[in-house]
């Protein structure tokens, strides 16, 4: 199988920081090398995350790897080559994962928006059998962020949670995990008017229309407020004494409680049973999936902050 791996591939690349216009489609980009602890993945699908465009804009260039950059954190695909220290994966395995162990510090220069990407075995898990590649690609960074955040906040059965930005990529998974995995007693979530029924379908008990009401006027307080949008000053007003406000980093410097995701294949393995049983479902934006030649349009759409769930790129390898 390894013999059929080309030396060049199609990839999306940017050579400088900036808006969507810096993204270029290259037809003969070098296929990345595979280190001893890595596998080479023939990419079937990828998904976009806010960190992808914040990185492209140069928001954390002081600690970023230097361009040229092939963007993309989330991947789903097939292992076509394994490094000599790889123990658990073999050629032909269908996998998914977030290829960057540290989201902000020196992420890989060659990401998942390409026909091939190389990634450490420990960051990957076997794809849940009931999900297709597009669905699987939508999950890793968002579901790991959702799960790690809930764990970091000490969330557990019988506690209540308010999710700010419940219809987004991370928020839609926080609601499902809080209910299905952690056993929340009550889940409230915010979204715009057209998405309130969607929040309820995910498991929210109370869907709050942020265009019409202020969540800080609610009569109750919550054990955990999971802020996926960056409204931490307001979030602090609705958390119980001794509770936690979680802020996904990148909005602004938090005084609340913040964390940056560490990618981890073991976490995906732990969550696979919930995905395979259908208790937790991937949420893909209905405008997608976007084909591989429309990655720039997919980014422009994600950057409107109007997406429901995840923006996915599929198919990448025909």
CSV table of C-alpha atoms in Angstrom, one decimal:
chain,number,residue,atom,x,y,z
A,1,UNK,CA,0.0,0.0,0.0
A,2,UNK,CA,2.8,2.4,1.0
A,3,UNK,CA,4.2,2.1,-2.6
A,4,UNK,CA,1.1,3.9,-4.0
A,5,UNK,CA,1.6,7.0,-1.9
A,6,UNK,CA,2.5,9.9,-4.2
A,7,UNK,CA,5.2,12.5,-3.4
A,8,UNK,CA,2.9,15.4,-4.2
A,9,UNK,CA,-0.6,16.2,-3.2
A,10,UNK,CA,-3.4,18.8,-3.4
A,11,UNK,CA,-3.5,21.1,-0.3
A,12,UNK,CA,-4.8,24.5,0.9
A,13,UNK,CA,-1.9,26.7,2.0
A,14,UNK,CA,-1.3,30.2,3.2
A,15,UNK,CA,2.1,31.9,3.0
A,16,UNK,CA,1.2,34.9,5.2
A,17,UNK,CA,-1.3,35.8,7.9
A,18,UNK,CA,-4.6,37.5,6.9
A,19,UNK,CA,-8.2,37.1,5.7
A,20,UNK,CA,-9.7,34.4,3.7
A,21,UNK,CA,-8.0,35.7,0.6
A,22,UNK,CA,-4.5,34.5,1.7
A,23,UNK,CA,-5.7,30.8,1.3
A,24,UNK,CA,-4.4,29.3,-1.9
A,25,UNK,CA,-5.2,25.9,-3.5
A,26,UNK,CA,-2.0,24.1,-4.5
A,27,UNK,CA,-1.9,21.1,-6.8
A,28,UNK,CA,1.6,19.9,-6.1
A,29,UNK,CA,2.4,20.3,-2.5
A,30,UNK,CA,4.9,17.8,-0.9
A,31,UNK,CA,3.3,14.9,1.0
A,32,UNK,CA,4.5,15.2,4.6
A,33,UNK,CA,7.2,12.9,6.1
A,34,UNK,CA,6.1,10.4,8.7
A,35,UNK,CA,8.1,10.4,12.0
A,36,UNK,CA,8.6,7.1,14.0
A,37,UNK,CA,5.6,7.8,16.3
A,38,UNK,CA,3.3,9.0,13.5
A,39,UNK,CA,1.0,7.5,10.9
A,40,UNK,CA,0.3,9.0,7.4
A,41,UNK,CA,-3.4,9.5,7.0
A,42,UNK,CA,-5.1,9.6,3.6
A,43,UNK,CA,-7.6,12.4,4.4
A,44,UNK,CA,-11.3,11.7,3.7
A,45,UNK,CA,-12.8,14.7,5.5
A,46,UNK,CA,-11.8,17.6,7.7
A,47,UNK,CA,-13.7,20.2,9.7
A,48,UNK,CA,-13.0,23.8,10.5
A,49,UNK,CA,-12.8,25.3,13.9
A,50,UNK,CA,-12.6,29.0,15.1
A,51,UNK,CA,-9.0,28.3,16.1
A,52,UNK,CA,-8.2,27.7,12.4
A,53,UNK,CA,-9.2,31.2,11.3
A,54,UNK,CA,-7.8,32.9,14.5
A,55,UNK,CA,-4.5,31.2,13.7
A,56,UNK,CA,-4.7,32.3,10.0
A,57,UNK,CA,-5.4,35.9,11.1
A,58,UNK,CA,-2.1,35.8,13.1
A,59,UNK,CA,-3.9,36.1,16.5
A,60,UNK,CA,-1.2,33.9,18.2
A,61,UNK,CA,1.7,34.2,15.8
A,62,UNK,CA,4.2,34.7,18.6
A,63,UNK,CA,3.8,31.0,19.5
A,64,UNK,CA,2.6,29.6,16.1
A,65,UNK,CA,4.7,27.6,13.7
A,66,UNK,CA,5.7,29.9,10.9
A,67,UNK,CA,3.9,29.9,7.5
A,68,UNK,CA,3.6,28.4,4.9
A,69,UNK,CA,0.8,26.6,6.7
A,70,UNK,CA,-1.7,24.0,5.6
A,71,UNK,CA,-4.5,24.7,8.0
A,72,UNK,CA,-6.8,22.1,9.7
A,73,UNK,CA,-6.9,20.4,13.1
A,74,UNK,CA,-9.7,17.9,12.7
A,75,UNK,CA,-9.2,14.9,10.4
A,76,UNK,CA,-11.0,11.6,9.5
A,77,UNK,CA,-9.4,9.2,7.1
A,78,UNK,CA,-7.5,6.0,6.5
A,79,UNK,CA,-4.0,5.1,7.7
A,80,UNK,CA,-1.8,4.4,4.7
A,81,UNK,CA,1.6,4.2,6.4
A,82,UNK,CA,2.9,3.7,9.9
A,83,UNK,CA,6.1,4.9,11.6
A,84,UNK,CA,8.2,2.2,13.2
A,85,UNK,CA,7.2,2.9,16.8
A,86,UNK,CA,3.5,2.7,16.1
A,87,UNK,CA,1.9,-0.1,18.1
A,88,UNK,CA,-1.9,0.2,17.9
A,89,UNK,CA,-2.7,1.3,14.4
A,90,UNK,CA,-2.1,-0.4,11.1
A,91,UNK,CA,-2.5,0.4,7.4
A,92,UNK,CA,-6.2,0.4,6.4
A,93,UNK,CA,-7.5,1.5,9.8
A,94,UNK,CA,-10.2,4.2,9.6
A,95,UNK,CA,-9.4,6.8,12.2
A,96,UNK,CA,-10.3,10.3,13.4
A,97,UNK,CA,-8.7,12.9,15.7
A,98,UNK,CA,-7.3,16.4,16.3
A,99,UNK,CA,-3.8,16.4,14.8
A,100,UNK,CA,-2.5,19.2,17.1
A,101,UNK,CA,-1.6,18.1,20.6
A,102,UNK,CA,-1.4,21.8,21.7
A,103,UNK,CA,-3.9,24.0,20.0
A,104,UNK,CA,-2.0,27.2,20.2
A,105,UNK,CA,1.6,26.4,20.8
A,106,UNK,CA,3.5,25.3,17.6
A,107,UNK,CA,0.6,23.6,15.9
A,108,UNK,CA,1.7,21.5,12.9
A,109,UNK,CA,2.6,23.4,9.7
A,110,UNK,CA,0.9,20.7,7.6
A,111,UNK,CA,-2.7,20.2,8.8
A,112,UNK,CA,-5.7,18.3,7.6
A,113,UNK,CA,-6.9,20.4,4.7
A,114,UNK,CA,-4.8,18.3,2.3
A,115,UNK,CA,-5.0,14.9,0.7
A,116,UNK,CA,-2.5,13.5,3.3
A,117,UNK,CA,-1.4,14.5,6.8
A,118,UNK,CA,0.9,12.9,9.3
A,119,UNK,CA,-0.1,12.7,12.9
A,120,UNK,CA,1.0,11.0,16.1
A,121,UNK,CA,-0.7,7.7,16.9
A,122,UNK,CA,-1.6,8.9,20.5
A,123,UNK,CA,-3.8,11.7,19.1
A,124,UNK,CA,-6.0,9.3,17.1
A,125,UNK,CA,-8.8,6.8,17.7
A,126,UNK,CA,-10.6,4.4,15.5
A,127,UNK,CA,-13.6,6.0,13.8
A,128,UNK,CA,-16.9,5.0,15.4
A,129,UNK,CA,-18.4,2.3,13.1
A,130,UNK,CA,-21.8,4.0,12.8
A,131,UNK,CA,-20.4,7.4,11.6
A,132,UNK,CA,-19.3,8.3,8.1
A,133,UNK,CA,-16.0,10.2,7.5
A,134,UNK,CA,-17.8,13.6,7.3
A,135,UNK,CA,-19.5,13.0,10.7
A,136,UNK,CA,-16.4,11.7,12.3
A,137,UNK,CA,-14.3,14.7,11.1
A,138,UNK,CA,-16.8,17.1,12.7
A,139,UNK,CA,-16.0,15.8,16.2
A,140,UNK,CA,-12.5,15.7,17.6
A,141,UNK,CA,-11.5,19.2,18.6
A,142,UNK,CA,-15.1,20.2,19.6
A,143,UNK,CA,-16.0,17.0,21.5
A,144,UNK,CA,-12.6,17.0,23.3
A,145,UNK,CA,-13.0,20.7,24.2
A,146,UNK,CA,-16.6,20.0,25.5
A,147,UNK,CA,-15.6,17.0,27.5
A,148,UNK,CA,-12.3,18.4,28.9
A,149,UNK,CA,-14.1,21.6,29.9
A,150,UNK,CA,-16.8,19.7,31.8
A,151,UNK,CA,-14.2,17.6,33.5
A,152,UNK,CA,-12.1,20.6,34.4
A,153,UNK,CA,-15.1,22.3,35.9
A,154,UNK,CA,-15.8,19.2,38.1
A,155,UNK,CA,-19.1,18.8,36.5
A,156,UNK,CA,-21.0,15.7,37.7
A,157,UNK,CA,-24.4,14.0,38.0
A,158,UNK,CA,-27.1,16.2,39.6
A,159,UNK,CA,-25.5,19.6,38.7
A,160,UNK,CA,-27.0,22.3,36.6
A,161,UNK,CA,-25.3,24.0,33.6
A,162,UNK,CA,-25.9,27.0,31.4
A,163,UNK,CA,-24.3,26.8,27.9
A,164,UNK,CA,-23.6,30.1,26.2
A,165,UNK,CA,-23.6,29.5,22.4
A,166,UNK,CA,-25.5,26.2,22.6
A,167,UNK,CA,-25.9,25.8,18.8
A,168,UNK,CA,-22.3,26.1,17.9
A,169,UNK,CA,-19.7,23.4,17.3
A,170,UNK,CA,-18.6,23.1,20.9
A,171,UNK,CA,-21.9,24.1,22.6
A,172,UNK,CA,-24.0,21.6,20.8
A,173,UNK,CA,-21.7,18.8,22.2
A,174,UNK,CA,-21.5,20.3,25.7
A,175,UNK,CA,-25.3,20.0,25.9
A,176,UNK,CA,-25.3,16.4,24.8
A,177,UNK,CA,-22.4,15.3,27.0
A,178,UNK,CA,-23.7,17.1,30.0
A,179,UNK,CA,-27.0,15.2,29.7
A,180,UNK,CA,-25.8,11.8,28.3
A,181,UNK,CA,-22.4,11.3,29.9
A,182,UNK,CA,-22.4,13.5,33.0
A,183,UNK,CA,-26.1,13.2,34.1
A,184,UNK,CA,-26.9,17.0,34.4
A,185,UNK,CA,-30.0,17.8,36.5
A,186,UNK,CA,-30.8,20.9,34.4
A,187,UNK,CA,-29.4,22.3,31.1
A,188,UNK,CA,-30.1,25.8,29.9
A,189,UNK,CA,-28.6,27.1,26.7
A,190,UNK,CA,-28.6,30.3,24.6
A,191,UNK,CA,-29.0,30.7,20.8
A,192,UNK,CA,-30.8,32.9,18.3
A,193,UNK,CA,-34.6,32.6,17.7
A,194,UNK,CA,-34.5,30.1,14.9
A,195,UNK,CA,-32.3,27.6,16.8
A,196,UNK,CA,-34.3,27.3,20.0
A,197,UNK,CA,-36.0,24.0,19.0
A,198,UNK,CA,-32.7,22.7,17.9
A,199,UNK,CA,-31.3,23.3,21.5
A,200,UNK,CA,-34.2,21.3,22.9
A,201,UNK,CA,-33.6,18.5,20.5
A,202,UNK,CA,-30.1,18.2,21.8
A,203,UNK,CA,-31.3,17.9,25.4
A,204,UNK,CA,-31.6,21.5,26.7
A,205,UNK,CA,-34.4,21.9,29.3
A,206,UNK,CA,-34.5,25.7,28.9
A,207,UNK,CA,-33.7,27.4,25.5
A,208,UNK,CA,-33.0,31.1,25.9
A,209,UNK,CA,-33.3,33.4,22.9
A,210,UNK,CA,-30.3,35.8,23.3
A,211,UNK,CA,-31.8,38.3,20.8
A,212,UNK,CA,-34.9,38.8,23.1
A,213,UNK,CA,-33.8,38.1,26.7
A,214,UNK,CA,-30.8,38.5,29.0
A,215,UNK,CA,-29.7,35.2,30.6
A,216,UNK,CA,-28.5,37.1,33.6
A,217,UNK,CA,-32.1,38.0,34.4
A,218,UNK,CA,-32.9,34.3,35.0
A,219,UNK,CA,-34.3,33.7,38.5
A,220,UNK,CA,-31.8,30.8,39.0
A,221,UNK,CA,-28.1,30.3,39.2
A,222,UNK,CA,-26.1,27.4,37.8
A,223,UNK,CA,-23.3,25.1,39.1
A,224,UNK,CA,-21.4,25.6,35.8
A,225,UNK,CA,-21.6,28.2,33.1
A,226,UNK,CA,-19.8,27.0,29.9
A,227,UNK,CA,-19.1,30.1,27.8
A,228,UNK,CA,-18.4,29.2,24.2
A,229,UNK,CA,-18.9,32.8,23.0
A,230,UNK,CA,-16.9,35.1,25.3
A,231,UNK,CA,-19.4,36.8,27.6
A,232,UNK,CA,-17.6,36.0,30.8
A,233,UNK,CA,-18.5,39.2,32.6
A,234,UNK,CA,-22.2,38.4,32.3
A,235,UNK,CA,-21.6,34.7,32.9
A,236,UNK,CA,-20.1,35.4,36.3
A,237,UNK,CA,-23.5,36.9,37.4
A,238,UNK,CA,-25.4,33.6,36.9
A,239,UNK,CA,-22.9,31.1,38.4
A,240,UNK,CA,-23.6,29.7,41.9
A,241,UNK,CA,-21.2,30.5,44.7
A,242,UNK,CA,-18.5,27.9,44.5
A,243,UNK,CA,-19.5,27.1,40.9
A,244,UNK,CA,-17.3,27.5,37.8
A,245,UNK,CA,-17.4,29.7,34.7
A,246,UNK,CA,-15.5,28.0,31.8
A,247,UNK,CA,-14.3,30.2,28.9
A,248,UNK,CA,-12.9,28.7,25.7
A,249,UNK,CA,-9.7,30.6,25.3
A,250,UNK,CA,-9.5,33.0,22.4
A,251,UNK,CA,-12.3,35.3,23.2
A,252,UNK,CA,-10.3,37.6,25.5
A,253,UNK,CA,-8.1,37.3,28.6
A,254,UNK,CA,-10.4,35.6,31.1
A,255,UNK,CA,-10.7,36.3,34.8
A,256,UNK,CA,-13.1,33.3,34.8
A,257,UNK,CA,-11.8,29.8,34.5
A,258,UNK,CA,-10.2,29.0,31.2
A,259,UNK,CA,-8.4,26.2,29.5
A,260,UNK,CA,-6.7,25.3,26.2
A,261,UNK,CA,-7.5,21.9,24.9
A,262,UNK,CA,-4.8,19.2,24.8
A,263,UNK,CA,-5.7,16.8,22.0
A,264,UNK,CA,-5.8,13.2,23.2
A,265,UNK,CA,-6.9,10.0,21.4
A,266,UNK,CA,-7.7,8.3,24.7
A,267,UNK,CA,-10.5,10.8,25.3
A,268,UNK,CA,-12.1,9.9,21.9
A,269,UNK,CA,-11.8,6.2,22.7
A,270,UNK,CA,-13.6,6.8,26.0
A,271,UNK,CA,-16.4,8.7,24.2
A,272,UNK,CA,-16.7,6.2,21.3
A,273,UNK,CA,-19.4,4.1,23.1
A,274,UNK,CA,-21.6,7.1,23.5
A,275,UNK,CA,-21.2,7.9,19.8
A,276,UNK,CA,-21.7,4.3,18.6
A,277,UNK,CA,-24.9,3.9,20.8
A,278,UNK,CA,-26.3,7.1,19.2
A,279,UNK,CA,-26.6,8.8,22.6
A,280,UNK,CA,-24.2,11.6,21.4
A,281,UNK,CA,-24.6,12.7,17.8
A,282,UNK,CA,-22.4,14.8,15.6
A,283,UNK,CA,-24.0,18.0,14.4
A,284,UNK,CA,-23.1,19.2,10.9
A,285,UNK,CA,-24.1,22.6,9.6
A,286,UNK,CA,-26.8,22.1,6.9
A,287,UNK,CA,-24.9,24.3,4.4
A,288,UNK,CA,-22.2,21.7,4.3
A,289,UNK,CA,-20.4,19.6,3.7
A,290,UNK,CA,-18.3,21.9,1.5
A,291,UNK,CA,-16.3,20.2,-1.3
A,292,UNK,CA,-12.5,20.4,-1.1
A,293,UNK,CA,-12.2,23.1,-3.7
A,294,UNK,CA,-14.5,25.4,-1.7
A,295,UNK,CA,-12.4,25.6,1.6
A,296,UNK,CA,-12.2,29.4,1.2
A,297,UNK,CA,-16.0,29.6,1.1
A,298,UNK,CA,-16.3,27.3,4.1
A,299,UNK,CA,-14.0,29.6,6.1
A,300,UNK,CA,-15.9,32.7,5.0
A,301,UNK,CA,-19.1,31.1,6.2
A,302,UNK,CA,-17.6,29.9,9.5
A,303,UNK,CA,-16.4,33.5,10.1
A,304,UNK,CA,-19.9,34.9,10.0
A,305,UNK,CA,-20.4,33.1,13.4
A,306,UNK,CA,-23.8,31.8,12.1
A,307,UNK,CA,-23.0,28.2,11.7
A,308,UNK,CA,-25.0,25.5,13.5
A,309,UNK,CA,-22.7,22.7,14.7
A,310,UNK,CA,-19.7,22.1,12.5
A,311,UNK,CA,-18.6,23.2,9.1
A,312,UNK,CA,-17.1,20.1,7.4
A,313,UNK,CA,-15.0,19.7,4.2
A,314,UNK,CA,-15.8,16.5,2.3
A,315,UNK,CA,-14.8,14.6,0.1
A,316,UNK,CA,-11.0,15.4,0.2
A,317,UNK,CA,-9.7,12.3,-1.6
A,318,UNK,CA,-12.1,11.3,-4.4
